[in-house]
Coordinates of C-alpha atoms in Angstrom, one line a residue:
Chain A
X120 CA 44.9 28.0 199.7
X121 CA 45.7 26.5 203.2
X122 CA 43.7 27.0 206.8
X123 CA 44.8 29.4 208.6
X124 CA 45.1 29.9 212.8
X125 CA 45.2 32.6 215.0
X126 CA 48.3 32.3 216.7
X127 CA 48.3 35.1 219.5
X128 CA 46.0 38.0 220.2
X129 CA 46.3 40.7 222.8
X130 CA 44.1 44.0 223.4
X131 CA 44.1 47.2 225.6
X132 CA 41.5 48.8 227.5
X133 CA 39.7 51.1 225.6
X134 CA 39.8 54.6 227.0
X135 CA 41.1 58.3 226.9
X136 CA 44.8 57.1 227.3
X137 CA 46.5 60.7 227.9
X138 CA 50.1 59.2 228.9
X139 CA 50.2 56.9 225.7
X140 CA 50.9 57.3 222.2
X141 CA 50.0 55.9 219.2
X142 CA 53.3 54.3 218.8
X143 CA 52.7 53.0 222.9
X144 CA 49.3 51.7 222.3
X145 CA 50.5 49.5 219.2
X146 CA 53.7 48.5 220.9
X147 CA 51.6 47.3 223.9
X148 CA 49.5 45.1 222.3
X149 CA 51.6 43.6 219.6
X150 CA 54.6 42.7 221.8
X151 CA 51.8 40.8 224.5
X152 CA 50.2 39.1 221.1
X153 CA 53.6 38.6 220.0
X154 CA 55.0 37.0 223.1
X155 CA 51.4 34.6 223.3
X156 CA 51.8 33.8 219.7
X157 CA 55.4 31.9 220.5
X158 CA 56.0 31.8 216.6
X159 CA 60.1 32.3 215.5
X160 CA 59.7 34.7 213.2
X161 CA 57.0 37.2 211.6
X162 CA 56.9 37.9 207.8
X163 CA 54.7 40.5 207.6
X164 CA 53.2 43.5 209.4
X165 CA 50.3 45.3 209.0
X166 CA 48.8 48.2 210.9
X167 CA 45.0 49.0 210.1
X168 CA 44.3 52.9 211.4
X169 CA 41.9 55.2 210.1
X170 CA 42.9 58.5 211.5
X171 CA 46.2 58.9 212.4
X172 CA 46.6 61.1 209.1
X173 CA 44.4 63.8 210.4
X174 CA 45.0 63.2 213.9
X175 CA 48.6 62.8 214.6
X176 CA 49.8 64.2 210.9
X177 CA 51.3 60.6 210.6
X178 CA 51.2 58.3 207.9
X179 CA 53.8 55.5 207.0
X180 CA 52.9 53.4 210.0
X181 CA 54.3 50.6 208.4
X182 CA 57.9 51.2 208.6
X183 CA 57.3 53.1 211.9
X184 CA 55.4 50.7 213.9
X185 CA 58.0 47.9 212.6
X186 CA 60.5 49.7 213.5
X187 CA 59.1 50.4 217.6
X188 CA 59.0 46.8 217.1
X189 CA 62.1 46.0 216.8
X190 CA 61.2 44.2 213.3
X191 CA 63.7 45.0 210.4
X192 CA 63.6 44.1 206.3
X193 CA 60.5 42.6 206.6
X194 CA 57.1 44.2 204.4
X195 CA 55.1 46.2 206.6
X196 CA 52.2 48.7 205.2
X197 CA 49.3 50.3 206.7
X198 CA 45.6 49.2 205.8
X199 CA 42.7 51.7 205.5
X200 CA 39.3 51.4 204.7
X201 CA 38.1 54.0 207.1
X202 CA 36.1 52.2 210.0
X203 CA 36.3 48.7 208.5
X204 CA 40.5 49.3 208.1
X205 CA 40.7 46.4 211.0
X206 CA 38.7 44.0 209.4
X207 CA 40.4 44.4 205.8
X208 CA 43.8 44.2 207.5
X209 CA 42.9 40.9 208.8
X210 CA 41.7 39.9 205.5
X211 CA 45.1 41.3 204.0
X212 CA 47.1 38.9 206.4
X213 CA 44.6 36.2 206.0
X214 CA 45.3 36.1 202.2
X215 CA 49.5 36.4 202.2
X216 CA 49.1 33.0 204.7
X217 CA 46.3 31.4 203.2
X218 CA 48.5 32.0 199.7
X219 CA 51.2 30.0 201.2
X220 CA 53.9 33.3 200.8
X221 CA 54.2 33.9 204.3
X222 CA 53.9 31.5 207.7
X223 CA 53.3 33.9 210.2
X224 CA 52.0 37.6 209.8
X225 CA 51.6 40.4 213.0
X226 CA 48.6 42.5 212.2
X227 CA 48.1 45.7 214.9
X228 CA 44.6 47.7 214.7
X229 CA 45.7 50.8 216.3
X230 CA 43.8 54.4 216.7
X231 CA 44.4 57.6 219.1
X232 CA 41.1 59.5 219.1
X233 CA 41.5 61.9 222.0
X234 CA 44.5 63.8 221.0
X235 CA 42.1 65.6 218.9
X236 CA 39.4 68.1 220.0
X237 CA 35.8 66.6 219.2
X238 CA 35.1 68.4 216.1
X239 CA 38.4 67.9 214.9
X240 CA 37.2 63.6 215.3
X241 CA 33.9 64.6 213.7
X242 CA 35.9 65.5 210.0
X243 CA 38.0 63.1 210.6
X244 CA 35.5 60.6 210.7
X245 CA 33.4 62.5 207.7
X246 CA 36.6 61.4 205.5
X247 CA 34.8 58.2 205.3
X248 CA 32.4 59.8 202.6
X249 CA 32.8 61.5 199.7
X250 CA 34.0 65.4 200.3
X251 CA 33.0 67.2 197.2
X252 CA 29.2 66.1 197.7
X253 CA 28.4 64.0 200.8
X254 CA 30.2 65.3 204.0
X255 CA 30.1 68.7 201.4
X256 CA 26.5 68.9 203.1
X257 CA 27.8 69.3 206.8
X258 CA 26.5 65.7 207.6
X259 CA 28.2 63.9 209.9
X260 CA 29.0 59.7 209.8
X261 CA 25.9 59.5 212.6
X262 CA 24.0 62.0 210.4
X263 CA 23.9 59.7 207.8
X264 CA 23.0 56.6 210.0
X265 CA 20.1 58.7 211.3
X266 CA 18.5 59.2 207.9
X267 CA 18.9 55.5 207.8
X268 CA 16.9 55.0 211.1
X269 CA 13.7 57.5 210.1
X270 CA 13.5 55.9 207.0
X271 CA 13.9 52.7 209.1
X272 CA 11.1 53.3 211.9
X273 CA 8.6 55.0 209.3
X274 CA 8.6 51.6 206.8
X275 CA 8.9 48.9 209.7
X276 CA 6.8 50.9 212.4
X277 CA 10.1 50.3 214.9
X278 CA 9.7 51.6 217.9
X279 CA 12.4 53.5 219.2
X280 CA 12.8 51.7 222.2
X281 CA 13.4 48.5 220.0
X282 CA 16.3 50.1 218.1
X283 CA 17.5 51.6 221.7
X284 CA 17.7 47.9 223.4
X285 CA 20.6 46.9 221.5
X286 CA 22.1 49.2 223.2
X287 CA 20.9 48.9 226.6
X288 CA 22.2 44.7 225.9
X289 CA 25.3 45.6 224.6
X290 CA 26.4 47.9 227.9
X291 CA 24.9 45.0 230.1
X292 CA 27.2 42.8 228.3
X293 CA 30.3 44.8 228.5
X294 CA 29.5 44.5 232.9
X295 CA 33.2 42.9 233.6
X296 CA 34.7 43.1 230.7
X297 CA 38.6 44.3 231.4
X298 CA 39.2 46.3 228.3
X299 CA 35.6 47.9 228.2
X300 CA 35.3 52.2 227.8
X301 CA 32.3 51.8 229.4
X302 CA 31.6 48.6 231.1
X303 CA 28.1 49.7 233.0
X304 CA 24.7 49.7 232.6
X305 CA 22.7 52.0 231.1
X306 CA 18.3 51.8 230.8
X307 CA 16.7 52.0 227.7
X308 CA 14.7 54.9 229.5
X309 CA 18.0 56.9 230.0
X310 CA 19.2 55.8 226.5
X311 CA 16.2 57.8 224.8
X312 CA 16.4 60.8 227.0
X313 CA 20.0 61.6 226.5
X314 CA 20.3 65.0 224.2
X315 CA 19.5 63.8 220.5
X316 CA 23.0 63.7 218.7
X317 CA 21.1 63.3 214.9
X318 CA 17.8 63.5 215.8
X319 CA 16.3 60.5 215.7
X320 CA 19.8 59.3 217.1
X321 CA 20.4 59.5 221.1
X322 CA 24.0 60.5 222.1
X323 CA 23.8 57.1 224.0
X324 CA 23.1 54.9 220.7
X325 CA 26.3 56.3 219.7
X326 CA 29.8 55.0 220.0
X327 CA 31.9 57.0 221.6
X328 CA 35.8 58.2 221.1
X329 CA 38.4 56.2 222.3
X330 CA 42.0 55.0 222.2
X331 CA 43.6 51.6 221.6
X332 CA 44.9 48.8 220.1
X333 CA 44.9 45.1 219.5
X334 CA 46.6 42.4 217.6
X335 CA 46.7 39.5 216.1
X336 CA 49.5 36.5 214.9
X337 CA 48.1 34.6 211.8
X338 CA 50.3 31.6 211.1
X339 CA 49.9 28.6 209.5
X340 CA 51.1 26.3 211.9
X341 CA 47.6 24.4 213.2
X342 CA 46.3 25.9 216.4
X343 CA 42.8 25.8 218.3
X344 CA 41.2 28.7 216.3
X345 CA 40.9 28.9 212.3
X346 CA 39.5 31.8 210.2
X347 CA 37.5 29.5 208.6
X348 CA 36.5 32.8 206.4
X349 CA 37.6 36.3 205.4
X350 CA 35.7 38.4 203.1
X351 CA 35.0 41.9 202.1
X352 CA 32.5 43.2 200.0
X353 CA 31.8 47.2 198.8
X354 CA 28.8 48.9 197.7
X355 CA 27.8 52.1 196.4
X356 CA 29.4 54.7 197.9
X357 CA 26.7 57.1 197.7
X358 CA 23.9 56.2 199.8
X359 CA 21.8 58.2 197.5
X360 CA 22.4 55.7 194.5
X361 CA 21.2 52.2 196.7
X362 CA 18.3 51.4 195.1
X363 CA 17.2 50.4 199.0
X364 CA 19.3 52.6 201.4
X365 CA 18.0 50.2 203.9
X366 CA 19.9 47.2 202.5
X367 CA 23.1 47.0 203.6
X368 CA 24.7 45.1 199.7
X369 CA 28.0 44.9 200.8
X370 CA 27.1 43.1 204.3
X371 CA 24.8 40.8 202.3
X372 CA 27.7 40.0 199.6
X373 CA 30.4 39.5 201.8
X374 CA 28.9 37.4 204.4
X375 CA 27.4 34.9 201.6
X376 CA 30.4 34.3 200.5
X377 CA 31.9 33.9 203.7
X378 CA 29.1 31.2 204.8
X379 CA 30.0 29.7 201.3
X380 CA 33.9 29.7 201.9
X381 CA 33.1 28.6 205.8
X382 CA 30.7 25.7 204.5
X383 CA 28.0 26.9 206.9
X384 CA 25.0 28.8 206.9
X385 CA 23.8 31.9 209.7
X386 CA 22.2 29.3 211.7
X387 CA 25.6 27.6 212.9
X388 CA 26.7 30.5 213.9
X389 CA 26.9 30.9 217.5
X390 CA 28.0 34.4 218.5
X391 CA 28.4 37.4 216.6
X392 CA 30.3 40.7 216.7
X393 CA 28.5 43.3 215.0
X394 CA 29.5 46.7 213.8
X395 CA 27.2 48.7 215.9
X396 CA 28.7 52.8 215.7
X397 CA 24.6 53.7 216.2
X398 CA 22.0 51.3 216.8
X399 CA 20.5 51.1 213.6
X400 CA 23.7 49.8 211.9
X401 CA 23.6 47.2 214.0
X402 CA 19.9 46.4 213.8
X403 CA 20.2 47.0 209.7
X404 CA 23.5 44.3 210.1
X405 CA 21.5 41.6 212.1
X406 CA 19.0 42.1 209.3
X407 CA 22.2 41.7 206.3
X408 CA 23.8 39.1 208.2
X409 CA 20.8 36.7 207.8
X410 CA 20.0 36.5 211.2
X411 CA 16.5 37.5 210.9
X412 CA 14.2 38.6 208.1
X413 CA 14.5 42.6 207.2
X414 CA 12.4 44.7 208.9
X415 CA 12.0 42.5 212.0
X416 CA 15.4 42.9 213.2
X417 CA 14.7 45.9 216.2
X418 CA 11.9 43.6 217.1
X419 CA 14.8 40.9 217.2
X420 CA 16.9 42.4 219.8
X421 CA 13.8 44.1 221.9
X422 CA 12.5 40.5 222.5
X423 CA 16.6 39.7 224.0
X424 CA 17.4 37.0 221.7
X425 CA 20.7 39.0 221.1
X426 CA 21.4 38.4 224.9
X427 CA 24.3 36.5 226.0
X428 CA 22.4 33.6 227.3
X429 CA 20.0 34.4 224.2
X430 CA 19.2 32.3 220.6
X431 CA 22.2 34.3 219.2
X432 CA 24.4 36.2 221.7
X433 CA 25.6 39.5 220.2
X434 CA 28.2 41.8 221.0
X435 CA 29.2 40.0 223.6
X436 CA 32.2 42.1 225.5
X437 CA 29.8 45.6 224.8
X438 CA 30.1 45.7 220.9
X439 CA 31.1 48.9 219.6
X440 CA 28.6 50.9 221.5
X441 CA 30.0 49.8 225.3
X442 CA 34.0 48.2 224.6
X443 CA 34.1 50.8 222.1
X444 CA 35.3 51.8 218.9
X445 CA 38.9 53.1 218.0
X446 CA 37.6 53.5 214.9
X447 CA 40.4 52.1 213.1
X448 CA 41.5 49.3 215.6
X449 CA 37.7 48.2 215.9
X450 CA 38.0 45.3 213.6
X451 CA 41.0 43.7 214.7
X452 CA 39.5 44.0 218.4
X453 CA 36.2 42.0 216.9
X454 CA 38.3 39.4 216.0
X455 CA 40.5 38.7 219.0
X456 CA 37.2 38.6 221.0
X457 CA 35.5 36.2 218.7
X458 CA 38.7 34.3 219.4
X459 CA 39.1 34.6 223.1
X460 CA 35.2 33.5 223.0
X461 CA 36.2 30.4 221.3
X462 CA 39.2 29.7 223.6
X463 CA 37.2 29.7 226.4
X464 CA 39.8 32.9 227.9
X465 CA 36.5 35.3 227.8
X466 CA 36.2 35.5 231.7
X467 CA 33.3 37.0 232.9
X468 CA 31.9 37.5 229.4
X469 CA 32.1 33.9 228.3
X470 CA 29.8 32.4 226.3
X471 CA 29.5 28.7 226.7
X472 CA 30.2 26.4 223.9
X473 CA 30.9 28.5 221.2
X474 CA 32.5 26.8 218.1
X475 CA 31.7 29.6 215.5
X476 CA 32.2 33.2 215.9
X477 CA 31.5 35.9 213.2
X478 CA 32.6 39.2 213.0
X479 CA 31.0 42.1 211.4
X480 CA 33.0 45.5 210.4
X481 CA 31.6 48.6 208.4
X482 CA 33.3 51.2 207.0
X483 CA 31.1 54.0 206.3
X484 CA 27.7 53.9 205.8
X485 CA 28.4 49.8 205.4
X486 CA 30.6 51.2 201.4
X487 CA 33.0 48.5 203.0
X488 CA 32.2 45.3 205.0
X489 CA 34.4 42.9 205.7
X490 CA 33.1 39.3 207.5
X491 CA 35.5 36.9 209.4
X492 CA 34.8 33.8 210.6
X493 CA 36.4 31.7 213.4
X494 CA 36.2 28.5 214.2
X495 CA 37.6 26.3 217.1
X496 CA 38.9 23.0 216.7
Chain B
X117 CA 39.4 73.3 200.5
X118 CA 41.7 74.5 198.1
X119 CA 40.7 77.1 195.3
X120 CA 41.3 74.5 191.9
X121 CA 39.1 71.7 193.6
X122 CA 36.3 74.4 194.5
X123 CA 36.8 75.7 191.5
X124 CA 36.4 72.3 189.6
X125 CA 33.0 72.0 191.0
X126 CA 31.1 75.1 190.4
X127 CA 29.2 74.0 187.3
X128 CA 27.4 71.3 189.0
X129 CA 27.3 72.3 192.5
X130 CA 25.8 76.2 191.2
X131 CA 23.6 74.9 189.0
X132 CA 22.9 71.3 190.2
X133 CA 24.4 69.7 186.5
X134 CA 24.6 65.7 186.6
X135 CA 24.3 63.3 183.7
X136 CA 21.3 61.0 182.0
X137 CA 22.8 57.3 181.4
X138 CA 22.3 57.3 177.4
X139 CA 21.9 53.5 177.9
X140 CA 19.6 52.7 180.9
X141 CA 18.0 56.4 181.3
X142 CA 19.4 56.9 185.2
X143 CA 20.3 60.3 185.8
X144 CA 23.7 60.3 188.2
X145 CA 24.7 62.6 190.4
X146 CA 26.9 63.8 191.0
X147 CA 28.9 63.7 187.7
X148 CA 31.1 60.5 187.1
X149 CA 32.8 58.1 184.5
X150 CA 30.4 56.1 183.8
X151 CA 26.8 54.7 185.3
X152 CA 26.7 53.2 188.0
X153 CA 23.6 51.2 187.3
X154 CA 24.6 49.6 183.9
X155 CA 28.4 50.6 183.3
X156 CA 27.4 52.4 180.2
X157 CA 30.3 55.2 179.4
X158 CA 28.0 57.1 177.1
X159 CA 26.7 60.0 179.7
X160 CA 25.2 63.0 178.5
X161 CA 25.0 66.1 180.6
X162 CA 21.8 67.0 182.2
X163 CA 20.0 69.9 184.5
X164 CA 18.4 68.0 187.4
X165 CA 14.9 68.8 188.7
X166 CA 15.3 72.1 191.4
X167 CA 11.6 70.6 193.2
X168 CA 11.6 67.0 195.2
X169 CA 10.4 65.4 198.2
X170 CA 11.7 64.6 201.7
X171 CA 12.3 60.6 202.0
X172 CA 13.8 61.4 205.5
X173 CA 15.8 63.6 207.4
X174 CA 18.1 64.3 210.5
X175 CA 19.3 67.6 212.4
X176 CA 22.9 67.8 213.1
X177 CA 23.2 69.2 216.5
X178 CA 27.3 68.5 216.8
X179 CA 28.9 69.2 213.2
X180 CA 32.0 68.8 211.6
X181 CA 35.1 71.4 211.7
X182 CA 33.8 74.7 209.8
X183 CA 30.0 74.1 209.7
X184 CA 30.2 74.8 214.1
X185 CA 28.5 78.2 213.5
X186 CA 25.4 77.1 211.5
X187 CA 24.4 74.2 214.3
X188 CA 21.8 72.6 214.6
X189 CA 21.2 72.7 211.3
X190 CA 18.9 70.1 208.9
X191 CA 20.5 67.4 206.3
X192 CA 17.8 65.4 204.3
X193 CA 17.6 63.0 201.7
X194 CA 15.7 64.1 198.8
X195 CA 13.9 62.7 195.9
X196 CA 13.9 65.6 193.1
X197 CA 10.8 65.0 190.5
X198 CA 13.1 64.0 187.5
X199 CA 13.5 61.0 190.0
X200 CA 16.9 61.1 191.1
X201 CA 18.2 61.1 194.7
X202 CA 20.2 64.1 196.4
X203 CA 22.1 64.7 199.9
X204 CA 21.1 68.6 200.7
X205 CA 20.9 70.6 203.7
X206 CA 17.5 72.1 203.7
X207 CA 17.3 75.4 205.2
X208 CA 14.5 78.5 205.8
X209 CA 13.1 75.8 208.1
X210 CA 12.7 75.1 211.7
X211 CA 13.0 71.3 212.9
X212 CA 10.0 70.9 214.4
X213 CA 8.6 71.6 210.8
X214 CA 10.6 68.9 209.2
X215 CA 8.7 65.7 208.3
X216 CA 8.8 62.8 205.4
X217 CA 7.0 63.8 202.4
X218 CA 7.9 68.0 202.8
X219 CA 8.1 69.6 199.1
X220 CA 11.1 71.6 199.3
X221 CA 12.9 73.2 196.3
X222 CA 16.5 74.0 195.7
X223 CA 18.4 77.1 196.7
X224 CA 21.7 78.9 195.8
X225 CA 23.3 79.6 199.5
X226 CA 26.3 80.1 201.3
X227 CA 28.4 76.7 202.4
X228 CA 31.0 77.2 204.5
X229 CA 33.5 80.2 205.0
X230 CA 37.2 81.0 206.6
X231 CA 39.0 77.5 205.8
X232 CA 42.4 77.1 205.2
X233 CA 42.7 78.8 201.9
X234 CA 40.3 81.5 202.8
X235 CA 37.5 81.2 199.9
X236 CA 34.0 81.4 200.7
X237 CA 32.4 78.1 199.4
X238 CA 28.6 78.5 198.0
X239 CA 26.1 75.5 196.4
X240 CA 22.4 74.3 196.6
X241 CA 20.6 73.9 200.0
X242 CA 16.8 73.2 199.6
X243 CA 14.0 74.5 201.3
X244 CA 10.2 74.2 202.1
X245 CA 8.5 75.4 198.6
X246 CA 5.3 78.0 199.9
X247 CA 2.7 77.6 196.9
X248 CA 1.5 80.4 194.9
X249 CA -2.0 81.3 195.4

């Protein structure tokens, strides 16, 4: 295996983009990551979406993207893992470099939420479980986190305005951020009275529904960032067979072995994209990641060591919760932050004298996770 | 959902049928090729327990396409007596009246009705259990 560098990356505001398809949104960002990247030629593409299936009726986004593109004969194939389908794309592209087969691969997270009608997102999003006897149930993918975050405040005594900070830190975070959905403040008093969404889940410790895209150029040619690891882990798909629903396995698995692979351990890490759709998977994920011991991790983030300027600054352009989450584009966006971070191009959201980013990406109730981690040099 | 997969899952969804692990004694549900806990392929069918206890519990107040007119509506996470774990709606029940540690016992109940292909789709639900005097 040999290092590989992140070439190019480029990203669009999240948001409710009614003049652009899915075909514009990839387009947009893969020909400004393309155009960065200054490579001669790209090997392979591939596009990580989750819902264009249900949403547009469009599969083969392989060929089709390529083709907007402008990129013939080469292999191009879609990637889907439900929400984690960014961060196993990267992984996909990581491995066909790091293999040596290819020298420079385009990979596009791209996802068009608001062409649909809510509930029409809502089953869309329940395809992440299993139809015949989860989402069989009428639960929704915040349904199940909110079983998750009873079970979660009744062992550890959380308070719900612990779980509710990360959220109130991730929108202070996303203040300035260019390609933000919602780039405000928002209290921790206003977080816990907005209507309950999955009671004991507020709508505001939700992600919400957005559009957009991002890419990124792997190559092997040195540059200033490496993925110094890629690794994705699953777990049992029903929550109902975890021996300790409150564990998150696959976060555990795949981020050991990407410390291993990476030669570090969670202390060197100095900022952190986590996968945050509610609160509590992000609270659970602090918890997984190794950051702090389990149980303790609301108490964690409450006390604002997840802060920017904070012992382990977390989400740092808004997370899922305040950039946003196009569910399927969500990993690849984790990634290019983590690497405009360690480029020192974050603007306003910078975080100073970062070497070691790590990215965290769940797809359902955390069935997949996949870890990267970047490193400058 | 289409007529054959409904169909396929009657058995076990009407009568709540899953399997005991002949090797490590987990009983799965639902039904699958072989145990998750131990990999043993030797899986013998089984009745699960109809009685259990609430380990915790959510109300959906914005649901999915075809559940719209049953909202808000309870989903919990049960622990039958036979030990095993189950996903259920529980119904017969107000949310305020929800709470960890409720006994609640299985019932046969309508699902969901008008999709696609026009079936209406039936399987367990639980409810509170009201003693007997």
């Amino acid at each position: 295996m040999r290092p590989v560098y992140i070439a190019g990356v480029a990203l669009t505001p999240i948001g409710e983009h009614w003049e652009l398809s899915l075909r514009d949104l990839a387009c947009e960002a893969a020909l400004k990551a393309l155009e960065k990247a200054e490579v001669e030629r790209i090997d392979a593409l591939y596009v990580a979406n989750m819902g264009a299936a249900p949403l547009q009726s469009q599969l083969h986004l392989g060929a089709l993207m390529a083709d907007a593109l402008g990129l013939y004969g080469l292999p191009a194939m879609r990637v889907e893992a439900a929400q984690a389908s960014g961060g196993v794309a990267v992984h996909e592209a990581y491995l066909a470099v790091a293999s040596g087969l290819y020298d420079s691969v385009l990979v596009i997270g791209v996802e068009k939420m608001s062409d649909a009608l809510p509930h029409e997102v809502r089953s869309a999003l329940a395809m992440a479980e299993d139809q015949e006897y989860t989402a069989y149930t009428g639960v929704t993918d915040v349904g199940l986190c909110a079983l998750l975050h009873r079970l979660y405040m009744e062992r550890y005594e959380a308070k719900p305005e612990e779980v509710a900070a990360l959220a109130a830190i991730s929108h202070e975070h996303a203040v300035g951020c260019p390609h933000a959905q919602y780039p405000f403040r928002v209290s921790v008093e206003k977080i816990l009275s907005s209507p309950m969404e999955a009671d004991p889940i507020h709508m505001l410790e939700c992600s919400g529904i957005g559009d957009g895209a991002a890419a990124l150029v792997l190559t092997a040619d040195r540059g200033d960032v490496e993925i110094a690891a890629s690794t994705v882990a699953v777990d049992h798909f029903f929550l109902t067979e975890r021996s300790d629903p409150l564990i998150l396995e696959a976060v555990g698995t795949a981020s050991k072995r990407a410390y291993e692979t990476a030669g570090i351990s969670p202390r060197d890490i100095d900022l952190v994209e986590l996968h945050d759709s509610t609160t509590i998977m992000g609270i659970l994920s602090l918890e997984d990641l190794g950051f702090v011991e389990k149980g303790f991790g609301a108490r964690y983030v409450s006390e604002g060591n997840v802060r920017r300027d904070g012992e382990l600054p977390v989400n740092t352009f808004g997370g899922l919760k305040a950039r946003g989450n196009p569910v399927g584009a969500t990993g690849v966006y984790q990634v290019a932050e983590i690497a405009l971070q360690l480029l020192g191009e974050a603007g306003r959201c910078q975080v100073e004298d970062a070497e070691v980013g790590l990215a965290e990406n769940l797809g359902g109730v955390a069935s997949t996770a996949s870890i990267t981690i970047l490193r400058r040099h | 959902m289409s007529v054959p997969r409904y169909w396929r899952e009657i058995k076990y969804r009407y009568r709540l049928i899953g399997e005991l692990c002949t090797e490590c004694g987990a009983i799965i549900f639902p039904r699958r090729s072989l145990c998750p806990h131990c990999g043993c392929r030797e899986l013998e069918e089984c009745k699960l327990s109809e009685t259990g206890t609430v380990l915790s519990w959510t109300v959906i107040q914005h649901p999915p396409k075809g559940y719209e007119k049953y909202a808000p509506y309870v989903v919990a996470l049960i622990k039958l007596d036979d030990g095993a774990r189950i996903l259920s709606q529980v119904v017969d029940v107000e949310p305020e009246e929800m709470r960890v540690g409720l006994r609640v016992e299985a019932t046969f109940r309508r699902v969901r009705e008008d999709g696609s292909s026009g079936i209406i789709e039936y399987g367990y639900k639980f409810r509170p259990i009201i003693e007997e005097p």
